[in-house]
Amino acid sequence: MTEEDIVAVEGVEEDSEQEIRADSSHTEMVELTEEELDRVADTAIDALQGILKHFDVGEVTIDEYEGDEGELILDITGDNLAILIGRHGKTLDALQFIISAITTRTLGFRYPVVVDVEGYKNRQRQKLESIARSAANRAASQHRNVKLRPMTPYERRIVHLTLRDFDDVETASEGEGSARHVVVIPR
């Protein structure tokens, strides 16, 4: 990682909850041309390859594809990649934050980039979606707010997106910093 990359990361804060809520209230994202999407992917992959050189993970493959919400997903496959995930996915979250920050700073605009390791985040996303649906059912049937555990901005976004089309509940985020969590509210 170059000094320029580190400065770029230091200058970019985590997504604000307003950004996350704004993203979840729109069903379609800003359309980019194929050329612009290629530039986003190339920038993110170059940054990721530069960082991976500093890990002892051996030969890796980075597959890129578009996610359900229009985000760019970079899935890393290879041997001995547990170090990239870290305890409870914390290292992977940090890696994604750095790649997103570098990409945003380099391109001058934000485009959602998800960094995954052998489908780890996809499995976590499925768990979060299940938790969100269960919380929505509980909130609606018991007519009370349901507070979820503290989550990262990425995890909160998944919950907001999962429940955005539920007519009988709405979501809001409460708390500060690492204690920020989603509350599922019956309508």
Short mmCIF file of N, CA and C in Angstrom, two decimals:
data_model
loop_
_atom_site.label_atom_id
_atom_site.label_comp_id
_atom_site.label_asym_id
_atom_site.label_seq_id
_atom_site.Cartn_x
_atom_site.Cartn_y
_atom_site.Cartn_z
N MET A 1 0.86 -1.17 0.00
CA MET A 1 0.00 0.00 0.00
C MET A 1 0.90 1.23 0.00
N THR A 2 0.62 2.16 -0.88
CA THR A 2 1.44 3.35 -0.98
C THR A 2 1.00 4.38 0.06
N GLU A 3 1.85 5.36 0.28
CA GLU A 3 1.51 6.43 1.21
C GLU A 3 0.27 7.17 0.73
N GLU A 4 0.14 7.31 -0.59
CA GLU A 4 -1.03 7.97 -1.17
C GLU A 4 -2.31 7.21 -0.84
N ASP A 5 -2.25 5.86 -0.89
CA ASP A 5 -3.41 5.04 -0.54
C ASP A 5 -3.79 5.22 0.92
N ILE A 6 -2.78 5.28 1.80
CA ILE A 6 -3.05 5.44 3.22
C ILE A 6 -3.69 6.79 3.48
N VAL A 7 -3.20 7.83 2.85
CA VAL A 7 -3.80 9.16 2.99
C VAL A 7 -5.23 9.14 2.50
N ALA A 8 -5.48 8.44 1.39
CA ALA A 8 -6.84 8.34 0.85
C ALA A 8 -7.76 7.66 1.86
N VAL A 9 -7.28 6.62 2.51
CA VAL A 9 -8.10 5.91 3.49
C VAL A 9 -8.37 6.80 4.69
N GLU A 10 -7.34 7.53 5.15
CA GLU A 10 -7.52 8.41 6.31
C GLU A 10 -8.52 9.52 6.02
N GLY A 11 -8.65 9.93 4.75
CA GLY A 11 -9.55 11.02 4.40
C GLY A 11 -10.98 10.60 4.16
N VAL A 12 -11.27 9.31 4.24
CA VAL A 12 -12.62 8.83 3.95
C VAL A 12 -13.19 8.19 5.21
N GLU A 13 -14.38 8.65 5.64
CA GLU A 13 -15.01 8.08 6.82
C GLU A 13 -15.95 6.96 6.41
N GLU A 14 -16.41 6.15 7.40
CA GLU A 14 -17.38 5.11 7.12
C GLU A 14 -18.64 5.75 6.54
N ASP A 15 -19.41 4.95 5.79
CA ASP A 15 -20.67 5.44 5.22
C ASP A 15 -21.55 5.96 6.34
N SER A 16 -22.13 7.13 6.11
CA SER A 16 -23.06 7.65 7.10
C SER A 16 -24.36 6.88 6.99
N GLU A 17 -25.11 6.88 8.06
CA GLU A 17 -26.40 6.17 8.03
C GLU A 17 -27.33 6.81 7.01
N GLN A 18 -27.21 8.12 6.79
CA GLN A 18 -28.04 8.77 5.78
C GLN A 18 -27.78 8.18 4.41
N GLU A 19 -26.51 7.95 4.08
CA GLU A 19 -26.17 7.34 2.80
C GLU A 19 -26.78 5.96 2.68
N ILE A 20 -26.69 5.20 3.75
CA ILE A 20 -27.22 3.84 3.73
C ILE A 20 -28.72 3.88 3.56
N ARG A 21 -29.40 4.75 4.30
CA ARG A 21 -30.85 4.83 4.19
C ARG A 21 -31.24 5.33 2.80
N ALA A 22 -30.47 6.29 2.26
CA ALA A 22 -30.77 6.78 0.91
C ALA A 22 -30.63 5.66 -0.10
N ASP A 23 -29.56 4.85 0.04
CA ASP A 23 -29.38 3.72 -0.87
C ASP A 23 -30.55 2.76 -0.78
N SER A 24 -31.04 2.51 0.44
CA SER A 24 -32.08 1.51 0.61
C SER A 24 -33.44 2.03 0.18
N SER A 25 -33.59 3.35 0.02
CA SER A 25 -34.89 3.88 -0.38
C SER A 25 -35.05 3.95 -1.90
N HIS A 26 -33.99 3.70 -2.63
CA HIS A 26 -34.05 3.70 -4.09
C HIS A 26 -33.95 2.28 -4.60
N THR A 27 -34.78 1.97 -5.58
CA THR A 27 -34.74 0.61 -6.10
C THR A 27 -33.70 0.46 -7.20
N GLU A 28 -33.28 1.56 -7.79
CA GLU A 28 -32.25 1.43 -8.81
C GLU A 28 -31.11 2.40 -8.54
N MET A 29 -29.93 2.00 -8.92
CA MET A 29 -28.75 2.81 -8.68
C MET A 29 -28.46 3.66 -9.91
N VAL A 30 -27.57 4.61 -9.74
CA VAL A 30 -27.14 5.42 -10.86
C VAL A 30 -26.49 4.49 -11.89
N GLU A 31 -26.90 4.63 -13.13
CA GLU A 31 -26.37 3.76 -14.18
C GLU A 31 -25.00 4.27 -14.62
N LEU A 32 -24.05 3.35 -14.72
CA LEU A 32 -22.74 3.67 -15.24
C LEU A 32 -22.58 2.97 -16.58
N THR A 33 -21.78 3.55 -17.43
CA THR A 33 -21.51 2.90 -18.71
C THR A 33 -20.61 1.69 -18.45
N GLU A 34 -20.53 0.81 -19.43
CA GLU A 34 -19.65 -0.36 -19.31
C GLU A 34 -18.21 0.07 -19.05
N GLU A 35 -17.80 1.14 -19.73
CA GLU A 35 -16.44 1.66 -19.57
C GLU A 35 -16.21 2.14 -18.13
N GLU A 36 -17.20 2.84 -17.56
CA GLU A 36 -17.07 3.32 -16.18
C GLU A 36 -17.05 2.16 -15.19
N LEU A 37 -17.90 1.14 -15.44
CA LEU A 37 -17.91 -0.04 -14.58
C LEU A 37 -16.57 -0.77 -14.64
N ASP A 38 -16.00 -0.87 -15.84
CA ASP A 38 -14.69 -1.49 -16.00
C ASP A 38 -13.63 -0.71 -15.23
N ARG A 39 -13.74 0.60 -15.25
CA ARG A 39 -12.78 1.44 -14.52
C ARG A 39 -12.90 1.24 -13.01
N VAL A 40 -14.15 1.13 -12.52
CA VAL A 40 -14.36 0.85 -11.10
C VAL A 40 -13.73 -0.48 -10.74
N ALA A 41 -14.02 -1.52 -11.55
CA ALA A 41 -13.50 -2.86 -11.28
C ALA A 41 -11.97 -2.87 -11.34
N ASP A 42 -11.40 -2.27 -12.37
CA ASP A 42 -9.94 -2.25 -12.51
C ASP A 42 -9.28 -1.54 -11.33
N THR A 43 -9.85 -0.42 -10.92
CA THR A 43 -9.29 0.34 -9.79
C THR A 43 -9.35 -0.49 -8.51
N ALA A 44 -10.51 -1.11 -8.26
CA ALA A 44 -10.68 -1.91 -7.04
C ALA A 44 -9.76 -3.14 -7.05
N ILE A 45 -9.68 -3.82 -8.18
CA ILE A 45 -8.84 -5.02 -8.28
C ILE A 45 -7.36 -4.67 -8.14
N ASP A 46 -6.92 -3.58 -8.76
CA ASP A 46 -5.53 -3.15 -8.62
C ASP A 46 -5.19 -2.86 -7.16
N ALA A 47 -6.10 -2.15 -6.47
CA ALA A 47 -5.87 -1.83 -5.06
C ALA A 47 -5.83 -3.11 -4.23
N LEU A 48 -6.75 -4.03 -4.51
CA LEU A 48 -6.81 -5.29 -3.77
C LEU A 48 -5.55 -6.13 -4.00
N GLN A 49 -5.11 -6.22 -5.23
CA GLN A 49 -3.88 -6.98 -5.53
C GLN A 49 -2.68 -6.35 -4.82
N GLY A 50 -2.64 -5.03 -4.78
CA GLY A 50 -1.54 -4.35 -4.10
C GLY A 50 -1.51 -4.66 -2.62
N ILE A 51 -2.67 -4.74 -2.00
CA ILE A 51 -2.74 -5.05 -0.57
C ILE A 51 -2.43 -6.52 -0.33
N LEU A 52 -2.95 -7.40 -1.17
CA LEU A 52 -2.75 -8.85 -0.98
C LEU A 52 -1.28 -9.26 -1.07
N LYS A 53 -0.46 -8.46 -1.74
CA LYS A 53 0.98 -8.75 -1.82
C LYS A 53 1.62 -8.78 -0.43
N HIS A 54 0.99 -8.08 0.52
CA HIS A 54 1.55 -7.98 1.87
C HIS A 54 1.06 -9.10 2.79
N PHE A 55 0.20 -9.97 2.28
CA PHE A 55 -0.28 -11.12 3.04
C PHE A 55 0.39 -12.37 2.48
N ASP A 56 0.61 -13.33 3.32
CA ASP A 56 1.22 -14.59 2.88
C ASP A 56 0.10 -15.57 2.53
N VAL A 57 -0.60 -15.30 1.41
CA VAL A 57 -1.74 -16.13 1.02
C VAL A 57 -1.48 -16.94 -0.23
N GLY A 58 -0.32 -16.80 -0.81
CA GLY A 58 0.00 -17.56 -2.02
C GLY A 58 -0.78 -17.07 -3.23
N GLU A 59 -0.98 -17.98 -4.16
CA GLU A 59 -1.68 -17.65 -5.41
C GLU A 59 -3.18 -17.50 -5.15
N VAL A 60 -3.75 -16.38 -5.58
CA VAL A 60 -5.19 -16.16 -5.43
C VAL A 60 -5.80 -15.78 -6.77
N THR A 61 -7.10 -15.98 -6.85
CA THR A 61 -7.87 -15.56 -8.01
C THR A 61 -8.92 -14.58 -7.51
N ILE A 62 -9.12 -13.50 -8.25
CA ILE A 62 -10.16 -12.52 -7.89
C ILE A 62 -11.21 -12.55 -9.00
N ASP A 63 -12.40 -13.04 -8.65
CA ASP A 63 -13.52 -13.04 -9.59
C ASP A 63 -14.36 -11.81 -9.34
N GLU A 64 -14.82 -11.18 -10.39
CA GLU A 64 -15.68 -10.01 -10.24
C GLU A 64 -17.04 -10.30 -10.86
N TYR A 65 -18.08 -9.85 -10.16
CA TYR A 65 -19.42 -9.96 -10.70
C TYR A 65 -20.32 -8.94 -10.04
N GLU A 66 -21.49 -8.74 -10.63
CA GLU A 66 -22.44 -7.76 -10.13
C GLU A 66 -23.39 -8.43 -9.15
N GLY A 67 -23.62 -7.78 -8.01
CA GLY A 67 -24.51 -8.32 -6.99
C GLY A 67 -25.96 -7.97 -7.26
N ASP A 68 -26.84 -8.48 -6.42
CA ASP A 68 -28.28 -8.27 -6.57
C ASP A 68 -28.69 -6.80 -6.48
N GLU A 69 -27.95 -6.02 -5.73
CA GLU A 69 -28.27 -4.60 -5.55
C GLU A 69 -27.42 -3.70 -6.45
N GLY A 70 -26.76 -4.28 -7.45
CA GLY A 70 -25.97 -3.50 -8.39
C GLY A 70 -24.54 -3.24 -7.95
N GLU A 71 -24.13 -3.78 -6.80
CA GLU A 71 -22.79 -3.56 -6.31
C GLU A 71 -21.79 -4.44 -7.06
N LEU A 72 -20.54 -4.03 -7.05
CA LEU A 72 -19.46 -4.81 -7.63
C LEU A 72 -18.94 -5.74 -6.54
N ILE A 73 -18.94 -7.04 -6.81
CA ILE A 73 -18.45 -8.00 -5.83
C ILE A 73 -17.14 -8.58 -6.34
N LEU A 74 -16.12 -8.52 -5.49
CA LEU A 74 -14.82 -9.12 -5.79
C LEU A 74 -14.66 -10.30 -4.85
N ASP A 75 -14.67 -11.51 -5.38
CA ASP A 75 -14.57 -12.71 -4.56
C ASP A 75 -13.18 -13.31 -4.74
N ILE A 76 -12.44 -13.40 -3.64
CA ILE A 76 -11.08 -13.92 -3.64
C ILE A 76 -11.13 -15.42 -3.34
N THR A 77 -10.48 -16.21 -4.18
CA THR A 77 -10.39 -17.64 -3.93
C THR A 77 -8.93 -18.05 -3.96
N GLY A 78 -8.62 -19.10 -3.22
CA GLY A 78 -7.26 -19.61 -3.16
C GLY A 78 -7.08 -20.48 -1.94
N ASP A 79 -5.85 -20.75 -1.59
CA ASP A 79 -5.54 -21.56 -0.41
C ASP A 79 -5.16 -20.65 0.75
N ASN A 80 -5.43 -21.10 1.97
CA ASN A 80 -4.95 -20.41 3.17
C ASN A 80 -5.45 -18.96 3.24
N LEU A 81 -6.75 -18.75 3.06
CA LEU A 81 -7.30 -17.39 3.04
C LEU A 81 -7.99 -16.98 4.35
N ALA A 82 -7.96 -17.85 5.35
CA ALA A 82 -8.61 -17.53 6.62
C ALA A 82 -8.08 -16.23 7.21
N ILE A 83 -6.81 -15.94 7.00
CA ILE A 83 -6.22 -14.71 7.53
C ILE A 83 -6.91 -13.46 6.96
N LEU A 84 -7.45 -13.56 5.75
CA LEU A 84 -8.14 -12.42 5.14
C LEU A 84 -9.52 -12.20 5.75
N ILE A 85 -10.11 -13.25 6.30
CA ILE A 85 -11.44 -13.12 6.92
C ILE A 85 -11.29 -12.58 8.33
N GLY A 86 -10.38 -13.18 9.10
CA GLY A 86 -10.17 -12.74 10.47
C GLY A 86 -11.30 -13.20 11.39
N ARG A 87 -11.17 -12.85 12.65
CA ARG A 87 -12.16 -13.24 13.65
C ARG A 87 -13.47 -12.49 13.40
N HIS A 88 -14.53 -13.24 13.24
CA HIS A 88 -15.87 -12.68 12.98
C HIS A 88 -15.89 -11.77 11.76
N GLY A 89 -14.98 -11.98 10.81
CA GLY A 89 -14.98 -11.22 9.57
C GLY A 89 -14.42 -9.81 9.69
N LYS A 90 -13.78 -9.50 10.82
CA LYS A 90 -13.28 -8.13 11.05
C LYS A 90 -12.19 -7.73 10.05
N THR A 91 -11.29 -8.64 9.74
CA THR A 91 -10.23 -8.32 8.78
C THR A 91 -10.82 -8.09 7.40
N LEU A 92 -11.78 -8.91 7.02
CA LEU A 92 -12.45 -8.75 5.73
C LEU A 92 -13.21 -7.43 5.66
N ASP A 93 -13.87 -7.05 6.76
CA ASP A 93 -14.56 -5.75 6.80
C ASP A 93 -13.57 -4.61 6.61
N ALA A 94 -12.41 -4.70 7.27
CA ALA A 94 -11.40 -3.65 7.15
C ALA A 94 -10.85 -3.60 5.72
N LEU A 95 -10.63 -4.78 5.14
CA LEU A 95 -10.13 -4.85 3.76
C LEU A 95 -11.14 -4.22 2.80
N GLN A 96 -12.41 -4.52 2.99
CA GLN A 96 -13.45 -3.93 2.14
C GLN A 96 -13.49 -2.42 2.32
N PHE A 97 -13.38 -1.95 3.54
CA PHE A 97 -13.40 -0.51 3.80
C PHE A 97 -12.25 0.19 3.09
N ILE A 98 -11.06 -0.40 3.17
CA ILE A 98 -9.89 0.19 2.52
C ILE A 98 -10.06 0.22 1.00
N ILE A 99 -10.51 -0.88 0.43
CA ILE A 99 -10.70 -0.95 -1.03
C ILE A 99 -11.76 0.06 -1.47
N SER A 100 -12.85 0.16 -0.73
CA SER A 100 -13.89 1.14 -1.06
C SER A 100 -13.37 2.56 -0.98
N ALA A 101 -12.58 2.84 0.07
CA ALA A 101 -12.02 4.18 0.25
C ALA A 101 -11.06 4.53 -0.88
N ILE A 102 -10.19 3.60 -1.22
CA ILE A 102 -9.23 3.85 -2.30
C ILE A 102 -9.97 4.06 -3.62
N THR A 103 -10.95 3.22 -3.89
CA THR A 103 -11.71 3.33 -5.14
C THR A 103 -12.45 4.66 -5.21
N THR A 104 -13.10 5.03 -4.13
CA THR A 104 -13.84 6.31 -4.09
C THR A 104 -12.89 7.48 -4.30
N ARG A 105 -11.78 7.45 -3.60
CA ARG A 105 -10.81 8.55 -3.68
C ARG A 105 -10.19 8.64 -5.08
N THR A 106 -9.87 7.49 -5.67
CA THR A 106 -9.24 7.46 -6.99
C THR A 106 -10.20 7.92 -8.09
N LEU A 107 -11.45 7.44 -8.03
CA LEU A 107 -12.41 7.73 -9.09
C LEU A 107 -13.14 9.05 -8.89
N GLY A 108 -13.23 9.52 -7.66
CA GLY A 108 -13.94 10.76 -7.39
C GLY A 108 -15.43 10.58 -7.18
N PHE A 109 -15.91 9.35 -7.14
CA PHE A 109 -17.31 9.07 -6.83
C PHE A 109 -17.39 7.72 -6.13
N ARG A 110 -18.49 7.52 -5.39
CA ARG A 110 -18.66 6.28 -4.64
C ARG A 110 -19.47 5.29 -5.45
N TYR A 111 -18.97 4.08 -5.56
CA TYR A 111 -19.70 2.98 -6.16
C TYR A 111 -19.53 1.80 -5.21
N PRO A 112 -20.61 1.12 -4.84
CA PRO A 112 -20.48 0.05 -3.85
C PRO A 112 -19.61 -1.12 -4.33
N VAL A 113 -18.57 -1.40 -3.57
CA VAL A 113 -17.65 -2.51 -3.85
C VAL A 113 -17.66 -3.42 -2.63
N VAL A 114 -17.92 -4.70 -2.86
CA VAL A 114 -17.93 -5.69 -1.79
C VAL A 114 -16.75 -6.63 -2.02
N VAL A 115 -15.93 -6.79 -1.00
CA VAL A 115 -14.81 -7.73 -1.07
C VAL A 115 -15.22 -8.97 -0.28
N ASP A 116 -15.13 -10.13 -0.92
CA ASP A 116 -15.54 -11.39 -0.29
C ASP A 116 -14.40 -12.40 -0.42
N VAL A 117 -14.38 -13.36 0.47
CA VAL A 117 -13.39 -14.44 0.43
C VAL A 117 -14.14 -15.76 0.38
N GLU A 118 -14.06 -16.43 -0.76
CA GLU A 118 -14.68 -17.73 -0.98
C GLU A 118 -16.13 -17.78 -0.51
N GLY A 119 -16.89 -16.73 -0.81
CA GLY A 119 -18.32 -16.70 -0.51
C GLY A 119 -18.68 -16.47 0.94
N TYR A 120 -17.71 -16.10 1.79
CA TYR A 120 -17.97 -15.88 3.22
C TYR A 120 -19.07 -14.85 3.43
N LYS A 121 -18.96 -13.70 2.75
CA LYS A 121 -19.95 -12.64 2.96
C LYS A 121 -21.32 -13.04 2.43
N ASN A 122 -21.35 -13.82 1.37
CA ASN A 122 -22.63 -14.29 0.86
C ASN A 122 -23.34 -15.16 1.91
N ARG A 123 -22.58 -16.04 2.56
CA ARG A 123 -23.17 -16.86 3.63
C ARG A 123 -23.62 -15.98 4.80
N GLN A 124 -22.81 -14.99 5.16
CA GLN A 124 -23.18 -14.08 6.24
C GLN A 124 -24.42 -13.26 5.86
N ARG A 125 -24.49 -12.85 4.60
CA ARG A 125 -25.63 -12.08 4.12
C ARG A 125 -26.91 -12.90 4.25
N GLN A 126 -26.86 -14.17 3.88
CA GLN A 126 -28.03 -15.03 4.00
C GLN A 126 -28.47 -15.15 5.46
N LYS A 127 -27.51 -15.26 6.37
CA LYS A 127 -27.85 -15.31 7.80
C LYS A 127 -28.51 -14.01 8.25
N LEU A 128 -27.94 -12.87 7.83
CA LEU A 128 -28.49 -11.57 8.21
C LEU A 128 -29.91 -11.37 7.65
N GLU A 129 -30.12 -11.80 6.41
CA GLU A 129 -31.46 -11.69 5.82
C GLU A 129 -32.46 -12.53 6.60
N SER A 130 -32.05 -13.70 7.03
CA SER A 130 -32.91 -14.57 7.83
C SER A 130 -33.22 -13.92 9.18
N ILE A 131 -32.21 -13.36 9.82
CA ILE A 131 -32.40 -12.66 11.10
C ILE A 131 -33.34 -11.48 10.92
N ALA A 132 -33.17 -10.73 9.83
CA ALA A 132 -34.02 -9.56 9.58
C ALA A 132 -35.48 -9.98 9.39
N ARG A 133 -35.71 -11.01 8.58
CA ARG A 133 -37.09 -11.48 8.36
C ARG A 133 -37.72 -11.98 9.65
N SER A 134 -36.94 -12.70 10.44
CA SER A 134 -37.44 -13.19 11.73
C SER A 134 -37.80 -12.02 12.66
N ALA A 135 -36.94 -11.01 12.70
CA ALA A 135 -37.20 -9.83 13.53
C ALA A 135 -38.44 -9.10 13.04
N ALA A 136 -38.63 -9.02 11.73
CA ALA A 136 -39.81 -8.36 11.17
C ALA A 136 -41.09 -9.11 11.56
N ASN A 137 -41.03 -10.42 11.47
CA ASN A 137 -42.20 -11.22 11.86
C ASN A 137 -42.51 -11.05 13.34
N ARG A 138 -41.46 -11.04 14.18
CA ARG A 138 -41.66 -10.84 15.62
C ARG A 138 -42.22 -9.46 15.91
N ALA A 139 -41.66 -8.42 15.26
CA ALA A 139 -42.13 -7.05 15.49
C ALA A 139 -43.60 -6.90 15.09
N ALA A 140 -43.96 -7.47 13.94
CA ALA A 140 -45.34 -7.35 13.45
C ALA A 140 -46.31 -8.15 14.31
N SER A 141 -45.95 -9.37 14.68
CA SER A 141 -46.88 -10.21 15.43
C SER A 141 -47.01 -9.78 16.90
N GLN A 142 -45.94 -9.26 17.48
CA GLN A 142 -45.97 -8.85 18.89
C GLN A 142 -46.23 -7.35 19.07
N HIS A 143 -46.31 -6.63 17.96
CA HIS A 143 -46.58 -5.18 17.98
C HIS A 143 -45.62 -4.44 18.89
N ARG A 144 -44.33 -4.75 18.73
CA ARG A 144 -43.30 -4.06 19.53
C ARG A 144 -42.03 -3.95 18.71
N ASN A 145 -41.20 -2.96 19.08
CA ASN A 145 -39.92 -2.79 18.41
C ASN A 145 -39.00 -3.96 18.73
N VAL A 146 -38.20 -4.37 17.74
CA VAL A 146 -37.21 -5.42 17.93
C VAL A 146 -35.85 -4.83 17.61
N LYS A 147 -34.96 -4.83 18.63
CA LYS A 147 -33.61 -4.32 18.45
C LYS A 147 -32.69 -5.47 18.07
N LEU A 148 -31.89 -5.26 17.03
CA LEU A 148 -30.92 -6.26 16.61
C LEU A 148 -29.56 -5.92 17.24
N ARG A 149 -28.64 -6.87 17.18
CA ARG A 149 -27.30 -6.67 17.74
C ARG A 149 -26.59 -5.53 17.00
N PRO A 150 -25.58 -4.93 17.61
CA PRO A 150 -24.79 -3.92 16.90
C PRO A 150 -24.19 -4.51 15.62
N MET A 151 -24.18 -3.70 14.56
CA MET A 151 -23.72 -4.16 13.25
C MET A 151 -22.86 -3.11 12.58
N THR A 152 -22.09 -3.58 11.61
CA THR A 152 -21.31 -2.66 10.77
C THR A 152 -22.27 -1.96 9.81
N PRO A 153 -21.83 -0.86 9.17
CA PRO A 153 -22.68 -0.20 8.18
C PRO A 153 -23.13 -1.16 7.07
N TYR A 154 -22.25 -2.02 6.62
CA TYR A 154 -22.58 -2.99 5.57
C TYR A 154 -23.69 -3.94 6.04
N GLU A 155 -23.57 -4.44 7.27
CA GLU A 155 -24.58 -5.35 7.80
C GLU A 155 -25.92 -4.64 7.99
N ARG A 156 -25.89 -3.41 8.50
CA ARG A 156 -27.14 -2.65 8.68
C ARG A 156 -27.80 -2.41 7.34
N ARG A 157 -27.00 -2.12 6.33
CA ARG A 157 -27.55 -1.90 4.99
C ARG A 157 -28.29 -3.14 4.49
N ILE A 158 -27.72 -4.31 4.73
CA ILE A 158 -28.37 -5.56 4.32
C ILE A 158 -29.74 -5.69 4.99
N VAL A 159 -29.80 -5.39 6.29
CA VAL A 159 -31.08 -5.48 7.01
C VAL A 159 -32.08 -4.48 6.44
N HIS A 160 -31.65 -3.23 6.23
CA HIS A 160 -32.55 -2.21 5.66
C HIS A 160 -33.06 -2.66 4.29
N LEU A 161 -32.17 -3.17 3.45
CA LEU A 161 -32.57 -3.59 2.11
C LEU A 161 -33.50 -4.81 2.15
N THR A 162 -33.23 -5.73 3.05
CA THR A 162 -34.06 -6.93 3.16
C THR A 162 -35.49 -6.58 3.55
N LEU A 163 -35.65 -5.59 4.42
CA LEU A 163 -36.98 -5.27 4.95
C LEU A 163 -37.65 -4.07 4.29
N ARG A 164 -37.02 -3.49 3.28
CA ARG A 164 -37.58 -2.28 2.68
C ARG A 164 -38.94 -2.49 2.05
N ASP A 165 -39.25 -3.70 1.57
CA ASP A 165 -40.53 -3.95 0.92
C ASP A 165 -41.56 -4.59 1.84
N PHE A 166 -41.23 -4.74 3.11
CA PHE A 166 -42.19 -5.28 4.07
C PHE A 166 -43.17 -4.18 4.45
N ASP A 167 -44.45 -4.40 4.24
CA ASP A 167 -45.46 -3.37 4.51
C ASP A 167 -45.75 -3.18 6.00
N ASP A 168 -45.53 -4.22 6.79
CA ASP A 168 -45.93 -4.14 8.19
C ASP A 168 -44.81 -3.70 9.15
N VAL A 169 -43.60 -3.44 8.63
CA VAL A 169 -42.52 -2.94 9.48
C VAL A 169 -41.70 -1.90 8.73
N GLU A 170 -40.96 -1.12 9.51
CA GLU A 170 -39.96 -0.21 8.96
C GLU A 170 -38.71 -0.36 9.80
N THR A 171 -37.59 0.14 9.30
CA THR A 171 -36.33 0.01 10.03
C THR A 171 -35.73 1.38 10.30
N ALA A 172 -34.97 1.43 11.37
CA ALA A 172 -34.22 2.64 11.71
C ALA A 172 -32.95 2.18 12.42
N SER A 173 -31.93 3.01 12.34
CA SER A 173 -30.69 2.71 13.05
C SER A 173 -30.57 3.63 14.24
N GLU A 174 -30.09 3.08 15.33
CA GLU A 174 -29.92 3.83 16.57
C GLU A 174 -28.53 3.54 17.13
N GLY A 175 -28.09 4.43 18.01
CA GLY A 175 -26.81 4.22 18.68
C GLY A 175 -25.68 4.94 17.97
N GLU A 176 -24.53 4.85 18.59
CA GLU A 176 -23.34 5.53 18.08
C GLU A 176 -22.21 4.54 17.88
N GLY A 177 -21.38 4.79 16.90
CA GLY A 177 -20.16 4.02 16.69
C GLY A 177 -20.39 2.53 16.60
N SER A 178 -19.60 1.77 17.37
CA SER A 178 -19.68 0.31 17.30
C SER A 178 -20.95 -0.24 17.97
N ALA A 179 -21.70 0.60 18.67
CA ALA A 179 -22.95 0.16 19.29
C ALA A 179 -24.17 0.43 18.39
N ARG A 180 -23.93 0.95 17.20
CA ARG A 180 -25.04 1.27 16.28
C ARG A 180 -25.72 -0.01 15.84
N HIS A 181 -27.05 -0.01 15.89
CA HIS A 181 -27.83 -1.21 15.59
C HIS A 181 -29.13 -0.84 14.87
N VAL A 182 -29.76 -1.83 14.27
CA VAL A 182 -31.04 -1.62 13.59
C VAL A 182 -32.17 -1.96 14.54
N VAL A 183 -33.21 -1.14 14.47
CA VAL A 183 -34.45 -1.41 15.19
C VAL A 183 -35.53 -1.65 14.16
N VAL A 184 -36.26 -2.76 14.31
CA VAL A 184 -37.36 -3.09 13.42
C VAL A 184 -38.64 -2.64 14.14
N ILE A 185 -39.37 -1.74 13.46
CA ILE A 185 -40.51 -1.07 14.08
C ILE A 185 -41.80 -1.49 13.38
N PRO A 186 -42.80 -1.97 14.14
CA PRO A 186 -44.08 -2.33 13.50
C PRO A 186 -44.81 -1.07 13.05
N ARG A 187 -45.55 -1.19 11.96
CA ARG A 187 -46.33 -0.03 11.46
C ARG A 187 -47.75 -0.11 11.95
#
